[in-house]
Each structure stands twice: as structure tokens, then as C-alpha cells.
Coordinates of N, CA and C in Angstrom, one line a residue:
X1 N 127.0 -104.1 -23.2 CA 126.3 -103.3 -24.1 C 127.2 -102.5 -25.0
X2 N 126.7 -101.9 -26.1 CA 127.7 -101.1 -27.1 C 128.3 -100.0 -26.2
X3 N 129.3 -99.6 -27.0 CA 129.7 -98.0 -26.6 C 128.9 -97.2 -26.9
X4 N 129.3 -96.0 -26.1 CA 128.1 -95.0 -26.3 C 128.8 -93.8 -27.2
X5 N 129.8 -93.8 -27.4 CA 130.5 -92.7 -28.3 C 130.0 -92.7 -29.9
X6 N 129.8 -91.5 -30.4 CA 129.1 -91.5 -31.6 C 129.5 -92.7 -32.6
X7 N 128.9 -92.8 -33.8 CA 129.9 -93.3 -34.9 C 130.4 -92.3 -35.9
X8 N 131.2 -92.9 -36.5 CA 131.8 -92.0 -37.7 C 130.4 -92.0 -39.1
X9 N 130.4 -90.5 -39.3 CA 129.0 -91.1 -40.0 C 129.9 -91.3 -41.6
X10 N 130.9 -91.5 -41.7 CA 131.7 -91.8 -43.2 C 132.1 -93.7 -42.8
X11 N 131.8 -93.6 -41.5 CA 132.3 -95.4 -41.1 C 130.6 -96.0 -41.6
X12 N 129.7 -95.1 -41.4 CA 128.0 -95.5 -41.1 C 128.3 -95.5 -42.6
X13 N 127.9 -94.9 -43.5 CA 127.5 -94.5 -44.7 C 128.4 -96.1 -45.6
X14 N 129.7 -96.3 -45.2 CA 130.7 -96.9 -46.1 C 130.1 -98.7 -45.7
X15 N 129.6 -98.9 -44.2 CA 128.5 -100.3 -44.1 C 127.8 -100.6 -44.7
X16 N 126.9 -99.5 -44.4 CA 125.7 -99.5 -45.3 C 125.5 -99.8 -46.5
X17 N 126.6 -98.8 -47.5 CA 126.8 -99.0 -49.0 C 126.9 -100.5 -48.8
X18 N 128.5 -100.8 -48.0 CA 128.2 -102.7 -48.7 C 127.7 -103.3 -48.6
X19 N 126.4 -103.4 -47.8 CA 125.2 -104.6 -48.0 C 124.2 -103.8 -48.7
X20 N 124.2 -102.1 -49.3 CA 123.2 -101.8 -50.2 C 122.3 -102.4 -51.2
X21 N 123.2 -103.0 -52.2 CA 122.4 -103.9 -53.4 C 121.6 -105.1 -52.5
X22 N 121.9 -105.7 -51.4 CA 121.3 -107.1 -50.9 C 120.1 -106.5 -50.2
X23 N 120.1 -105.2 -50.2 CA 119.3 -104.7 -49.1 C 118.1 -104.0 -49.9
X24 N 118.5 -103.8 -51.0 CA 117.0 -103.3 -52.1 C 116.8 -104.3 -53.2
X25 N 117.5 -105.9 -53.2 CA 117.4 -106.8 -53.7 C 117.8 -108.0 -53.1
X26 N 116.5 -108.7 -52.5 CA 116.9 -109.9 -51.6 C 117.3 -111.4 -52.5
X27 N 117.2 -111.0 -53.9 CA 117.8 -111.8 -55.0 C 119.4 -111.6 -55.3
X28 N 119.8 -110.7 -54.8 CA 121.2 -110.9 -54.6 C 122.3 -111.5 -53.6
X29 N 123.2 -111.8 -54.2 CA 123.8 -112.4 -53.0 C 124.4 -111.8 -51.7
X30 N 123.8 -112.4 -50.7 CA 123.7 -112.0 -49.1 C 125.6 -111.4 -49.0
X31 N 125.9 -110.3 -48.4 CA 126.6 -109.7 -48.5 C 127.9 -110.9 -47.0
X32 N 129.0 -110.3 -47.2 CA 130.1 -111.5 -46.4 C 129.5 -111.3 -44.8
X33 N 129.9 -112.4 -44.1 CA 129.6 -111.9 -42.7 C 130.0 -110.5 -41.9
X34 N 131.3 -110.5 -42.5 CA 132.2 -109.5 -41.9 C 131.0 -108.0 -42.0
X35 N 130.6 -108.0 -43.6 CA 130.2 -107.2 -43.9 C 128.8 -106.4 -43.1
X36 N 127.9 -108.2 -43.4 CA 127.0 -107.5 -42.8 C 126.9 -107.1 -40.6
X37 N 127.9 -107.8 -40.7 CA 127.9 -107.4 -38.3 C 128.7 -106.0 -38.7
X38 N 129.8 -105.5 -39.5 CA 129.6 -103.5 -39.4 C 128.4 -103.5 -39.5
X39 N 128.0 -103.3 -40.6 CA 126.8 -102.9 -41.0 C 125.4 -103.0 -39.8
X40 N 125.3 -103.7 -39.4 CA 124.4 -103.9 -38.4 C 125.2 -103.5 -36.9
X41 N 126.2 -103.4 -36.8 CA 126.9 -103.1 -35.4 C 126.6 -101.0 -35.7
X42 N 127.3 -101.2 -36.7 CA 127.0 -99.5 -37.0 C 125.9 -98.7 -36.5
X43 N 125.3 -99.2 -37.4 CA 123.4 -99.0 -37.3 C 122.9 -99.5 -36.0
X44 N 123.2 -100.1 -35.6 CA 122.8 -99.7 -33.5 C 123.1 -98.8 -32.9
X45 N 124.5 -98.6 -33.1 CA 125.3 -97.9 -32.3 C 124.9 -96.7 -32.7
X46 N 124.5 -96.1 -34.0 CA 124.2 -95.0 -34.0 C 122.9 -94.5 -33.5
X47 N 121.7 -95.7 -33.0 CA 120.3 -95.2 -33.0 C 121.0 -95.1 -31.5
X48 N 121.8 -95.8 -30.7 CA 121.9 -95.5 -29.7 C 122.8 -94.2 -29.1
X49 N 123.5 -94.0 -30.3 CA 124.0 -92.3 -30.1 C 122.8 -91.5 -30.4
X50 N 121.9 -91.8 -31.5 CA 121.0 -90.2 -31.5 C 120.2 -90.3 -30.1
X51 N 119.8 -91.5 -29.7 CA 118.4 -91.8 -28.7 C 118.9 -92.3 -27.9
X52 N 119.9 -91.3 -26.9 CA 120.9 -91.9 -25.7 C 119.5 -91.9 -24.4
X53 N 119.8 -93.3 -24.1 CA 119.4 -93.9 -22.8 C 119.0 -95.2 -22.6
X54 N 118.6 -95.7 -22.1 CA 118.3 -96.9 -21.4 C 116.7 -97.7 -21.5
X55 N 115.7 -96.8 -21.8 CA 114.5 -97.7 -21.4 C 113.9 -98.5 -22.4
X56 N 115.0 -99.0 -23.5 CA 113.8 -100.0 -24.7 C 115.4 -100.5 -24.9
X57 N 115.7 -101.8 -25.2 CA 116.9 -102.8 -25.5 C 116.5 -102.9 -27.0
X58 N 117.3 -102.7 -28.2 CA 117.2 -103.3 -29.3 C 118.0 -104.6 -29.6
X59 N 117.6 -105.7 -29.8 CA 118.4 -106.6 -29.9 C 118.6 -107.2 -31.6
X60 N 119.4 -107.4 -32.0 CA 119.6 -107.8 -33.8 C 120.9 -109.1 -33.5
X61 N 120.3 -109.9 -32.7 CA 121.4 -111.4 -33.1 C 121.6 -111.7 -34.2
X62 N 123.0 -112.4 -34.4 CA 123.5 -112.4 -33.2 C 124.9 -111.2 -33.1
X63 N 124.5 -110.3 -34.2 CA 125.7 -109.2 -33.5 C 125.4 -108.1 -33.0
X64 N 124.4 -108.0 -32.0 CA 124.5 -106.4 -31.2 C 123.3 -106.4 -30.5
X65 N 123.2 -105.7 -29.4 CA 122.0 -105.2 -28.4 C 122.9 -103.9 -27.7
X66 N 121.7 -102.8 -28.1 CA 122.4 -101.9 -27.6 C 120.7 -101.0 -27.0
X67 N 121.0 -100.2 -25.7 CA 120.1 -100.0 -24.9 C 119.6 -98.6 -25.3
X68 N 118.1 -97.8 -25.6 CA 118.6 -96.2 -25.9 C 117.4 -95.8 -25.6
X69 N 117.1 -95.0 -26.0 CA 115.8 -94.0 -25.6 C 115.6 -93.6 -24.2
X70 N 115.4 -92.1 -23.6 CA 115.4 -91.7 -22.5 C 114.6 -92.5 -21.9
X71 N 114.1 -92.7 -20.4 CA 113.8 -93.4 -18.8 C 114.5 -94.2 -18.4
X72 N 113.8 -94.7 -17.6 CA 114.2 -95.4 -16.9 C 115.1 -96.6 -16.7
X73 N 116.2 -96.3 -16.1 CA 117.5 -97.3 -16.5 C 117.0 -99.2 -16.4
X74 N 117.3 -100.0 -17.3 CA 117.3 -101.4 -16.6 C 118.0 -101.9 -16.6
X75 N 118.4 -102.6 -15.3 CA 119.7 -103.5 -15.1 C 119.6 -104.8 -15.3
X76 N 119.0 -105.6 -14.8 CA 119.1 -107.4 -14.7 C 117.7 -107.4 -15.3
X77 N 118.3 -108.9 -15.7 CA 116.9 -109.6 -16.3 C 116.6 -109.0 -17.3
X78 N 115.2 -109.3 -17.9 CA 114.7 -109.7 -19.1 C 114.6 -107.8 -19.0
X79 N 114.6 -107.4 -19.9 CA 114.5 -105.8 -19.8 C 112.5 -105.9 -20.3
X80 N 112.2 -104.6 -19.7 CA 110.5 -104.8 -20.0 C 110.3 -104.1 -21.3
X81 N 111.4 -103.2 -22.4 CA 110.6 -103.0 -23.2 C 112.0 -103.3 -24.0
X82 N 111.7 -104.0 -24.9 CA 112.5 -104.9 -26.1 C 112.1 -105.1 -27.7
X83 N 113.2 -104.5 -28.4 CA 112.5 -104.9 -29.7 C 113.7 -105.9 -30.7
X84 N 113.2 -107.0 -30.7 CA 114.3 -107.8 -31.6 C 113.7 -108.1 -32.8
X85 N 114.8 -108.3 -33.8 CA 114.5 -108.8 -34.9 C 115.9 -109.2 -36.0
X86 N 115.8 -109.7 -37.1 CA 116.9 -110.2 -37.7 C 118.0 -109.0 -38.9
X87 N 119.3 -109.4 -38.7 CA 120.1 -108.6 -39.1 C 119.2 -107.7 -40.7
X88 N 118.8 -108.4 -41.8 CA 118.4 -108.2 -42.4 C 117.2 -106.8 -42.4
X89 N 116.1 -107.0 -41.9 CA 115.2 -106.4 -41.3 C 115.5 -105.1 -40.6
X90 N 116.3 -105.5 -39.6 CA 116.9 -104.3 -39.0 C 117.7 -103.3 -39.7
X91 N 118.5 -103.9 -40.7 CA 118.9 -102.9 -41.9 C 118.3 -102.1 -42.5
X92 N 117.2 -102.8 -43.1 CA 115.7 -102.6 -43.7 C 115.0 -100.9 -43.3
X93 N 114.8 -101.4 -42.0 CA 114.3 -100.5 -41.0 C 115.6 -99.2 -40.8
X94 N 116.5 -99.4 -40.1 CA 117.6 -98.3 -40.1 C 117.5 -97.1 -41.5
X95 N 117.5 -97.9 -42.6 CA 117.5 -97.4 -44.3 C 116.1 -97.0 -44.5
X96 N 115.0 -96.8 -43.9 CA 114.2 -96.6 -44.5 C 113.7 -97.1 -45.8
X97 N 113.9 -98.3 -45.6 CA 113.0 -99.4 -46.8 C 112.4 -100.3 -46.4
X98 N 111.5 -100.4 -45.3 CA 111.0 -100.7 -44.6 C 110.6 -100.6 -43.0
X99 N 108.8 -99.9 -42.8 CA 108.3 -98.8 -41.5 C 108.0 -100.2 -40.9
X100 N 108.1 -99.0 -39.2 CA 108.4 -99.9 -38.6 C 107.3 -100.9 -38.3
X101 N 106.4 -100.0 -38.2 CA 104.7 -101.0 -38.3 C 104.7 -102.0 -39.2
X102 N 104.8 -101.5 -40.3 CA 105.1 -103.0 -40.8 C 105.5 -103.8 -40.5
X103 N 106.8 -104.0 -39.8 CA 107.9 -104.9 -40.0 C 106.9 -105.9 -38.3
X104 N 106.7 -105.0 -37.7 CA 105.6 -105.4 -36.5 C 104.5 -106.5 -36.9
X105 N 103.6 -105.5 -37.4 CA 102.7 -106.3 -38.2 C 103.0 -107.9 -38.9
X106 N 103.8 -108.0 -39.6 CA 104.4 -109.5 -40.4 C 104.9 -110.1 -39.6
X107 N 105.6 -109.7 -38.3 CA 106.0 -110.5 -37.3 C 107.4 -110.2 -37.7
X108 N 108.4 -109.6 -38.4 CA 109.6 -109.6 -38.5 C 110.5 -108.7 -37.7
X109 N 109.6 -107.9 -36.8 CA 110.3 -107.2 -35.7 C 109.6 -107.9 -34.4
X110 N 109.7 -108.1 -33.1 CA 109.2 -108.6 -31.9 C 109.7 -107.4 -31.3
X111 N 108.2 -106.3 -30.6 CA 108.5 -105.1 -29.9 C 107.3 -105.6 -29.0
X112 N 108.3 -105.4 -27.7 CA 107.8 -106.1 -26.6 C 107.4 -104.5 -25.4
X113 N 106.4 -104.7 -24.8 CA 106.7 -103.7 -23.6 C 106.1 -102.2 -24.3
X114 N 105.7 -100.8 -23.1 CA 104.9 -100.0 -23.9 C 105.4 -98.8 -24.6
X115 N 107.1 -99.2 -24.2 CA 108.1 -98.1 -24.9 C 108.4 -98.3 -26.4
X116 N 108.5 -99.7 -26.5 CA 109.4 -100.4 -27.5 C 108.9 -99.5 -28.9
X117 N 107.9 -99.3 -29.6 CA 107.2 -98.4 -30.4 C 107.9 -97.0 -30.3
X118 N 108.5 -96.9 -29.9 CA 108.6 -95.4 -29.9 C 110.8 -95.2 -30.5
X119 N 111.1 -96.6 -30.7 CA 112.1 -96.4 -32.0 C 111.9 -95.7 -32.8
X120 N 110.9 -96.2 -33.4 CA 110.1 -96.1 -34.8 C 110.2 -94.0 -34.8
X121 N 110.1 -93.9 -33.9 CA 110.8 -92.1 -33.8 C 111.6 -92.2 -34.3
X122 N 112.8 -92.8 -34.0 CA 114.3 -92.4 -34.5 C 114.5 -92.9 -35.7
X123 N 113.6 -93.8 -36.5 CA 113.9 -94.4 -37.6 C 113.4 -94.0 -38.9
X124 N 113.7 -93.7 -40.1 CA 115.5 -93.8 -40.7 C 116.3 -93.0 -39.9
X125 N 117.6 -93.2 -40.1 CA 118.8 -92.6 -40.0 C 119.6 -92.3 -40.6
X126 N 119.6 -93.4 -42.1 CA 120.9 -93.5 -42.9 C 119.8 -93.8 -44.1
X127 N 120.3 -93.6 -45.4 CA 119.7 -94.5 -46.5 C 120.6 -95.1 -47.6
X128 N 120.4 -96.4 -48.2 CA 121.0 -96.9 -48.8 C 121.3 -96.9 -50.1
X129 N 122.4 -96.7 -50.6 CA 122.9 -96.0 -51.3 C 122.3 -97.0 -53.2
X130 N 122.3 -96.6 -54.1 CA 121.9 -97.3 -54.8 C 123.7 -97.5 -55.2

């Protein structure tokens, strides 16, 4: 799983800007790989620094799954409360340009289990920069 040590919020802010234009125009071109796995590694790492614990897995394949929100620890196996979805999306959501119901609703987030909803607390965290 990720580290649990904060991020730099000048390392968060400097990600985010580079996939910004792709991210409030999906007619532009999709930002480099490099770019977008900070960018999405960032933005986990930090929901899992504000919302340190264990009981809901976020998963964003294929660069990151990182564990957070207080209860109950899970070790092996399928974890019971999970929310995945694609690097895009999950940007989306982090930036506040897209709630999390929504992204549920259309099918573009998969929140599994009776914690998983309760991200949607910690979301936004960063916004993207025009």
C-alpha cells in the first residue's frame, strides 16, 4: 500500500496543474503517462493522509490503491468496502469537477461495501488550476 507520510502540498498542486487543461477538457490531449501516475499517485496519497486508516481501499489502476478512513483494519483478501475507478475520473473527483454521486450513478466510480460512500467526505481536496 502507499506511504502514509503527508505529501508536499507544492508537489500536489504542481501534478495536478499538469493534467489541468485534460482535466476540464477531455478534447485535449491526454496528458504523458509520467504525468498523469504523479498526478494520480499524489491525489491518493493525500486522501489517505487527511483520512488516515484502513476501512474503505481506494483503488485507481493501474497506479495506486491506498487504504484510509478510520475502522476497522483489513488484511487479506478482497477488502469489504472498495471504491475503484479510472485514473481520469478519479482526478475529476479529487478536483472537484465531478461529485461523487455522480460519478456512482453513471457507473464511473465502483463503491462497493457500506463504508465506501463516505470518501465522498473527504472529497475535493485540491482544485485544478485553469
Amino acid at each position: 500500500m502507499a506511504r502514509r507520510s503527508t505529501v508536499d502540498p507544492a508537489e500536489l498542486r504542481a501534478a495536478v496543474a499538469a493534467v489541468s487543461i485534460w482535466l476540464r477538457d477531455d478534447t485535449a490531449p491526454a496528458p504523458a503517462r509520467t504525468e498523469l501516475a504523479a498526478a494520480v499517485r499524489t491525489t491518493a496519497r493525500t486522501l489517505a493522509a487527511n483520512a488516515p486508516g484502513h476501512s474503505v481501499e481506494v483503488r485507481v489502476p493501474p497506479f495506486v490503491a491506498v487504504q484510509c478512513i478510520e475502522g476497522p483494519r483489513h488484511t487479506r483478501g478482497t477488502p469489504p468496502n472498495v471504491v475503484e475507478t479510472d485514473p481520469r475520473t478519479w482526478l475529476l473527483l479529487a478536483t472537484g469537477l465531478l461529485e461523487f454521486d455522480a460519478a456512482v450513478n453513471s457507473g464511473a466510480v465502483s463503491a462497493s461495501g457500506s463504508r465506501a460512500a463516505e470518501v465522498a467526505h473527504w472529497l475535493p481536496f485540491v482544485r485544478a488550476t485553469d
